[in-house]
XYZ file of C-alpha atoms in Angstrom:
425
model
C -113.594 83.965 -12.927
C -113.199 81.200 -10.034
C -116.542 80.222 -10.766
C -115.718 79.506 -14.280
C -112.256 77.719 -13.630
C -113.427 75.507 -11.139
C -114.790 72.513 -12.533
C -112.049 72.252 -15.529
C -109.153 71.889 -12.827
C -111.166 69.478 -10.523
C -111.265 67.235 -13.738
C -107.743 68.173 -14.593
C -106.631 67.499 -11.340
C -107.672 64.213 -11.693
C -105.838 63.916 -14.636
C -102.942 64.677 -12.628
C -102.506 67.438 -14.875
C -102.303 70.670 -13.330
C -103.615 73.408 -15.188
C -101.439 76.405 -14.291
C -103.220 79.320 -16.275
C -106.485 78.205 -13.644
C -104.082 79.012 -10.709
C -102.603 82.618 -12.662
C -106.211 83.718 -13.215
C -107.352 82.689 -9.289
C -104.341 84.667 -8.143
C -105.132 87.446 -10.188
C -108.596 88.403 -8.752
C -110.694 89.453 -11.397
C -108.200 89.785 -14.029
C -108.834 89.679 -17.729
C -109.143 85.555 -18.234
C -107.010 84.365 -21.298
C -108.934 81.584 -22.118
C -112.127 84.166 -23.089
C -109.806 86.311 -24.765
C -108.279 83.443 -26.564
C -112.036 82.016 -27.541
C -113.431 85.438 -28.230
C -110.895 85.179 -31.176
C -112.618 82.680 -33.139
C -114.879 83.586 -35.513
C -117.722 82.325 -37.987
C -116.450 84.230 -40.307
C -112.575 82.868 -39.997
C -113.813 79.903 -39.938
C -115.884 79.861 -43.438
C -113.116 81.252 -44.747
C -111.178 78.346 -44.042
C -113.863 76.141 -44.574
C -114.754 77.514 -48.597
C -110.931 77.585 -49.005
C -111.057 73.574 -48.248
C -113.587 72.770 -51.059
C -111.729 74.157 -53.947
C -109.884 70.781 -53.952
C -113.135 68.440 -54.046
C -113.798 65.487 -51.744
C -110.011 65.859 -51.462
C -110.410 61.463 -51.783
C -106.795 60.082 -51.221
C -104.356 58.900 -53.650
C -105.145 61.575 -56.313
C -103.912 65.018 -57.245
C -106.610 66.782 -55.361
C -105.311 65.399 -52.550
C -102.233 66.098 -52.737
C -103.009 70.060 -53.392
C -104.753 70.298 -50.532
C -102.372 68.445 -48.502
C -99.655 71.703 -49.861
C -102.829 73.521 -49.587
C -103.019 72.980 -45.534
C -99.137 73.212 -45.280
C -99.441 76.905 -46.626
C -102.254 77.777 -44.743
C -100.591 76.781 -41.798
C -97.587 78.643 -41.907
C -98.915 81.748 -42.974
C -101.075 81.373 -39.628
C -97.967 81.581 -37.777
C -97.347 77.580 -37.019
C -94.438 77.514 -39.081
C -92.855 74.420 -37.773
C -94.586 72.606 -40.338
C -93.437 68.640 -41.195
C -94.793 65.455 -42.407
C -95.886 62.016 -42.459
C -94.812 59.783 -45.230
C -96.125 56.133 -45.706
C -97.461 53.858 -48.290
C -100.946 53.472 -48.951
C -102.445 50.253 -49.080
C -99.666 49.215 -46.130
C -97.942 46.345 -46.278
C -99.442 42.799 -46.188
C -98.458 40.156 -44.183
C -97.933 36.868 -46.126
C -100.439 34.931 -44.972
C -103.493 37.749 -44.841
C -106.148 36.633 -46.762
C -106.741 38.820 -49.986
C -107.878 42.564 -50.341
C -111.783 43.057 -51.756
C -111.647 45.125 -54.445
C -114.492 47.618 -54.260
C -116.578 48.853 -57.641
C -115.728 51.451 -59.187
C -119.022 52.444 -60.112
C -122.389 53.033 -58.697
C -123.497 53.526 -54.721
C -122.152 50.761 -52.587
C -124.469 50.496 -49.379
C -123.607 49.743 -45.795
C -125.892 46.876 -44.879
C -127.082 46.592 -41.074
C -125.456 43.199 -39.845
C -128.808 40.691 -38.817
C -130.877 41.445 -35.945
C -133.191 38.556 -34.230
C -134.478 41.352 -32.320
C -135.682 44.168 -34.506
C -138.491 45.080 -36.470
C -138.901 46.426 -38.948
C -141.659 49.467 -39.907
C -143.932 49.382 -43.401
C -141.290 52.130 -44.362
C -138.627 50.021 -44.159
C -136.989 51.779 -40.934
C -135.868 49.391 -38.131
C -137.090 49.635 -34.651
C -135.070 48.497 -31.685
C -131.876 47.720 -30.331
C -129.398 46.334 -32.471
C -128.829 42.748 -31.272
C -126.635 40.989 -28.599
C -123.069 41.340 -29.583
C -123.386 44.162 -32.050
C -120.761 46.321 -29.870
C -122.039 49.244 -27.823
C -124.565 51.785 -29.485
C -128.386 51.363 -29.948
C -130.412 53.562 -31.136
C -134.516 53.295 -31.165
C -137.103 54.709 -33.770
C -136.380 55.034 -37.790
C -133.005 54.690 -39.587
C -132.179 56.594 -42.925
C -130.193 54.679 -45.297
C -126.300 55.477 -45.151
C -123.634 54.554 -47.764
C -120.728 55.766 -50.083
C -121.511 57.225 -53.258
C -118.804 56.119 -56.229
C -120.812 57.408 -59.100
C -119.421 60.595 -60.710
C -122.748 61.085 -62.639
C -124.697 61.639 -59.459
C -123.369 64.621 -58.402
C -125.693 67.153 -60.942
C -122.960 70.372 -60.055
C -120.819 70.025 -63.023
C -118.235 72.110 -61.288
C -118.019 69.661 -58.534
C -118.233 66.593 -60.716
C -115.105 67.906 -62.796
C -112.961 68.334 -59.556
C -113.399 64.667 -58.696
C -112.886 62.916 -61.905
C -109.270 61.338 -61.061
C -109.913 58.032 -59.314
C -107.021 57.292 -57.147
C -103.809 55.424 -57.362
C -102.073 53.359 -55.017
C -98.320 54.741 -53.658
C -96.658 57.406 -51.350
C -99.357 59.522 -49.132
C -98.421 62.280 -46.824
C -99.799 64.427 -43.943
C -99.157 67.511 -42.891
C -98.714 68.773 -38.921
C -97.061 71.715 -36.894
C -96.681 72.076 -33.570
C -96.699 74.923 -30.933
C -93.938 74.686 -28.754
C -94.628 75.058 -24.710
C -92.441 76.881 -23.003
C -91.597 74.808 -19.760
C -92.790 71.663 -20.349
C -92.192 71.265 -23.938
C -91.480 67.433 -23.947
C -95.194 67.228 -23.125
C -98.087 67.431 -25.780
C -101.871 67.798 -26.458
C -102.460 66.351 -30.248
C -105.448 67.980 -31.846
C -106.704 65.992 -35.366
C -109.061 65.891 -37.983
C -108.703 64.293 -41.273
C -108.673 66.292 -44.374
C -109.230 63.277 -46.894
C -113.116 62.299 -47.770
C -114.734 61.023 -50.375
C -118.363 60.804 -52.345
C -117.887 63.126 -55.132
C -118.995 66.298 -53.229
C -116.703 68.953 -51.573
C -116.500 66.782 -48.410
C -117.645 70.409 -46.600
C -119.041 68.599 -43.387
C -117.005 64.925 -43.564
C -114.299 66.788 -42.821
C -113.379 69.703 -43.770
C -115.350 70.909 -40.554
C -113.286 69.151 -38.711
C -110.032 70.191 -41.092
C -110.727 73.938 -40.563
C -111.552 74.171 -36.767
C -108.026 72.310 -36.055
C -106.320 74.909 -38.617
C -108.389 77.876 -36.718
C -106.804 76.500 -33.733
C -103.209 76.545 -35.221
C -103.773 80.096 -36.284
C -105.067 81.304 -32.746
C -102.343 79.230 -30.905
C -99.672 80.428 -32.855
C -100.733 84.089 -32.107
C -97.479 86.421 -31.087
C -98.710 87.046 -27.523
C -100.301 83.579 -26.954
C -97.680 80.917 -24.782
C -98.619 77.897 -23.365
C -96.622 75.980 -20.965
C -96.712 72.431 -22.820
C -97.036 71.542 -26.595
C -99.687 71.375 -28.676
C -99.905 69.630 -32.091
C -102.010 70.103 -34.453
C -102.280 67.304 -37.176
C -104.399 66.976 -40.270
C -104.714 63.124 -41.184
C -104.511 61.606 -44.346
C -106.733 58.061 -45.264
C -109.142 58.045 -42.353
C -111.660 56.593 -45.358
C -109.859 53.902 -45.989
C -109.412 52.476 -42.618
C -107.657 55.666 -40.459
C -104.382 54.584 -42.534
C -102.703 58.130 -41.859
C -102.980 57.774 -37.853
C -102.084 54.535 -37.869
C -98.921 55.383 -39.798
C -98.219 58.658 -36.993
C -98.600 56.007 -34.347
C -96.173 53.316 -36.081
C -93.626 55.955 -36.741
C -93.790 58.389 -33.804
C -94.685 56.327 -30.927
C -91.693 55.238 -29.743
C -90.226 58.682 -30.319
C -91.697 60.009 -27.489
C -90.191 62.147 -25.138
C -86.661 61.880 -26.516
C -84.246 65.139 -26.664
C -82.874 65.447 -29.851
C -79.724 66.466 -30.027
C -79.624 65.608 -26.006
C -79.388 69.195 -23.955
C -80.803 71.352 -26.770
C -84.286 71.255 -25.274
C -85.789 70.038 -28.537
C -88.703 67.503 -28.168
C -89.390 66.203 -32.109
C -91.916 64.152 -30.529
C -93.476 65.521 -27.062
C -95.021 62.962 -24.503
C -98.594 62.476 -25.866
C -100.907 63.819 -22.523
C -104.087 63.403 -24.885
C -105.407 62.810 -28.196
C -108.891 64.763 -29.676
C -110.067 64.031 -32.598
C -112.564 66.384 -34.878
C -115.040 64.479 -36.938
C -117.895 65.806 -38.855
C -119.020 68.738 -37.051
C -122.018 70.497 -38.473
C -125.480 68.506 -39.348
C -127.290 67.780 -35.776
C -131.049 68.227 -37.505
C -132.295 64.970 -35.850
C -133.264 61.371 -36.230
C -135.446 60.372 -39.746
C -139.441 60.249 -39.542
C -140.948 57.877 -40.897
C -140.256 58.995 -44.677
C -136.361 58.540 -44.038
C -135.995 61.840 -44.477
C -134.250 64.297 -42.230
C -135.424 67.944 -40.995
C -133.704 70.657 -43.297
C -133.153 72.656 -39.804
C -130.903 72.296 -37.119
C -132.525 71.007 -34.468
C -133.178 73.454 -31.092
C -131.677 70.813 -29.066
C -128.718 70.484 -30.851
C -125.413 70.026 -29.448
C -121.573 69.034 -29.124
C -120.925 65.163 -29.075
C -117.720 64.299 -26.831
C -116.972 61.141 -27.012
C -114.834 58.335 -25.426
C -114.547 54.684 -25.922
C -115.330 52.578 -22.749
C -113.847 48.947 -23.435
C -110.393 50.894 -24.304
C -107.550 50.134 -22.249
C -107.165 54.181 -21.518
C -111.355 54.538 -21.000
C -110.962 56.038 -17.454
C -108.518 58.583 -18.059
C -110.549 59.256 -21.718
C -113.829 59.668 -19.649
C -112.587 62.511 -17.632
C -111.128 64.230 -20.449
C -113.827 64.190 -22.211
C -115.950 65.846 -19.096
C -113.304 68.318 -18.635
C -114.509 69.065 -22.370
C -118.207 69.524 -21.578
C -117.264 71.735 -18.749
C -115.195 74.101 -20.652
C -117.701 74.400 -23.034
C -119.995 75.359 -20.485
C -118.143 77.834 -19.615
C -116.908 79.321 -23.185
C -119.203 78.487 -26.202
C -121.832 80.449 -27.241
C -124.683 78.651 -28.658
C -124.641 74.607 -28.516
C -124.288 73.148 -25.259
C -121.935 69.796 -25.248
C -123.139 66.137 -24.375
C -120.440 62.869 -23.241
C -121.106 59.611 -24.847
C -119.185 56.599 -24.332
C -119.058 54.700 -27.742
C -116.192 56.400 -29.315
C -115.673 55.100 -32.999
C -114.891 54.854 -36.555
C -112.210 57.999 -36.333
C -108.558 58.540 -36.247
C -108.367 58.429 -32.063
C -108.865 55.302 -32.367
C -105.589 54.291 -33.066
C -104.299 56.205 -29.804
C -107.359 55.107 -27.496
C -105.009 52.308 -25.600
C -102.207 54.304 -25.282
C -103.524 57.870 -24.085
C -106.800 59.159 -22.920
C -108.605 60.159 -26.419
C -111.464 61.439 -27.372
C -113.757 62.370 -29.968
C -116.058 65.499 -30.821
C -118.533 65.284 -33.525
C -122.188 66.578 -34.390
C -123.972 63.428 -33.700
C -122.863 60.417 -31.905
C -121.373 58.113 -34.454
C -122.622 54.160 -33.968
C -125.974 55.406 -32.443
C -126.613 58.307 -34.743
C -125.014 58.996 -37.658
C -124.640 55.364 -38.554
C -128.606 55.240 -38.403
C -128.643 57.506 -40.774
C -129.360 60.863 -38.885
C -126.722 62.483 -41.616
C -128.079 62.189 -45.012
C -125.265 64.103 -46.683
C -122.515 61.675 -45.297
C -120.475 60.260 -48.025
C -123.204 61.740 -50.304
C -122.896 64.408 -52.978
C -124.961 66.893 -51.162
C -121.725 67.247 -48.584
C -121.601 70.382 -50.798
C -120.874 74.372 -49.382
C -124.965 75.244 -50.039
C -126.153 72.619 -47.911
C -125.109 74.511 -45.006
C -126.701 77.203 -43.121
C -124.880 79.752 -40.632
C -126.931 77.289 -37.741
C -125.009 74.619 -39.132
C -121.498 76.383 -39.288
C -121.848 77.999 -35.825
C -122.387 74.281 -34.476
C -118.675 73.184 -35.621
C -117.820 77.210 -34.267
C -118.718 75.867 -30.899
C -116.870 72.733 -31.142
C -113.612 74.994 -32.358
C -114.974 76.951 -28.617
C -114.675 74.034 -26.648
C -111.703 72.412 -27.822
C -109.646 76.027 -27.082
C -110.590 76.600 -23.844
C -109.958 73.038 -22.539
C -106.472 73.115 -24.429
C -106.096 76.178 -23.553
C -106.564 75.351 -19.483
C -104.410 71.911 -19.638
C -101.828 73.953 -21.697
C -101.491 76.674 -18.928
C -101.707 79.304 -21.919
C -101.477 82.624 -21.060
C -101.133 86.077 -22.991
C -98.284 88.518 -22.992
C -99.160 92.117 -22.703
């Protein structure tokens, strides 16, 4: 058990967070460790189940009734896993202009609008069509060498041949009032302090947005459910929030910051111990967790397997004002996932990106998991499904689910260590 505890409180040391269940389970020999029995407790199963329960709604694409019923969806879910607590976000999607900003592009409504890479000088370019090389001076952070696959957003309705699926996304959305839906489990001695755990439920492409993110959705609801166990406590706070508009510009955790940020730490009503809005300690965001089946040959195409080397990306984002604090938070990831998960090992990158920590990235250490990293990899196309109508429930294997299992693994057992969670016999 030392062995195992070890290198999570050296990095949570140098946090200066102290991880007191590390110090219960050294004092108590070879006692049972919580955070195994706490991981043990996920399961593929629970989480499929939570998963398929996601996709009933469609790509769940914001301002539209789908949307909304899985936003009441989530909320139910939630409190019937025990995190009862449950409140909301409000705001107004598109947000406010200011008077002089120059006018909104209005995207088609129909057909497949493609990302274009921004000009290179310095690539080539392959008789496929794939680009070899690094990306350019200037072009912020990740390369990536080798073939790209073609990445994009799919608007047309038609494409999507399940007629099911294509039925469930009709509505196009409409601008007004968007909410989001959070609970929050309540630490016991330090409860003005707080571990926020994300993923956005919204997505788009007329598909069942399965991978982009409902993987993402359903590990943070697992992590409510196991969390908000009778006999689990932990010390400080942990909230668990499922964003709304991360694809249209991470509007949803841009409104939690605007709202909430000066909030923190305040007792409300002073002396009654409440904490509406704990000191943030960290922010982790959960962002497409399942497809890790490799680069494209030189087809464009993309291995129908996972790959053996697959793994857990953590990342961090290292021109943010927070990087060095994010940086060891994100290695105090990788080492409780060496510890607890079962299958995929975890990798740190520092090019964090595109995701709803982004918004908290200057103002607490934040991080990101994911099954690829984002600028280098899935950007270059190593996720064909992404915003595509194959992010269906049949594209996935078992390989693919137990990939975002492991993430759900890794994320408990370091919350579960900076949380000082224990269990009550």
């Amino acid at each position: 058990m030392r062995t195992r505890s070890f290198a999570v409180a050296a990095v949570a040391l140098s946090l200066g967070v102290v991880a007191p269940a590390l110090h219960a389970q050294e004092s108590a020999g070879e006692a049972e460790d919580p955070v195994a029995t706490l991981v043990a407790r996920l399961t593929l199963d629970d989480y499929k189940t939570t998963l398929k329960g996601l996709t009933q709604f469609g790509d769940r694409r914001q301002g539209t009734q789908r949307n909304r019923d899985a936003v009441d969806w989530i909320e139910a879910q939630l409190q019937a896993f025990g995190c009862t607590n449950t409140e909301r976000v409000f705001y107004t999607f598109p947000p406010p202009r200011p008077p002089d900003a120059a006018p909104r592009r209005t995207p088609p409504r129909g057909g497949t609008a493609r990302r274009r890479p921004a000009p290179n000088d310095g690539d080539l370019t392959t008789a496929t069509g794939g680009r070899v090389g690094r990306r350019g001076p200037g072009s912020g952070g990740s390369t990536i060498f080798g073939y790209r696959g073609r990445t994009g957003v799919n608007r047309d309705l038609m494409a999507q041949p399940d007629e099911r699926i294509r039925e469930l996304n009709r509505e196009e959305p409409v601008d007004g009032e968007r909410s989001q839906v959070y609970c929050t489990k309540v630490g016991t001695t330090n409860a003005d302090e707080m571990y926020i755990l994300g993923a956005h439920m919204d997505g788009h492409g007329v598909n069942e947005a399965v991978n982009d993110d409902g993987s993402g959705t359903a590990l943070v609801m697992e992590l409510a459910r196991i969390f908000s166990a009778p006999d689990v406590q932990t010390e400080r706070s942990i909230r668990f929030v499922l964003w709304n508009n991360e694809e249209t510009g991470l509007n949803g955790a841009r409104a939690y910051v605007a709202q909430r940020h000066d909030l923190q730490g305040i007792e409300d009503p002073p002396g009654s111990g409440r904490y509406p809005e704990p000191r943030w300690l960290g922010m982790v965001q959960h962002d497409m967790m399942l497809w890790d089946h490799g680069a494209p040959g030189p087809d464009g195409l993309v291995s129908r397997d996972q790959r053996p080397e697959a793994d857990v990306n953590i990342e961090f984002q290292s021109n943010s004002e927070r990087a060095d604090d994010s940086m060891k938070l994100a290695f105090l990831f990788k080492a409780a996932n060496e510890n607890y998960a079962t299958d995929y090992p975890a990798a740190v990158g520092p090019h964090m990106t595109n995701t709803d920590s982004t918004p908290f990235m200057d103002i607490v250490p934040a991080i990101s998991l994911r099954e690829n990293e984002r600028g280098a990899q899935v950007g270059a196309g190593w996720d064909p499904n992404w915003h595509q109508p194959t992010d269906v429930w049949t594209t996935y294997t078992d390989d693919d689910f137990r990939l975002g299992l492991n993430a759900a693994q890794t994320t408990l057992a370091a919350i579960a260590q900076l949380t000082g969670a224990r269990l009550d016999n």
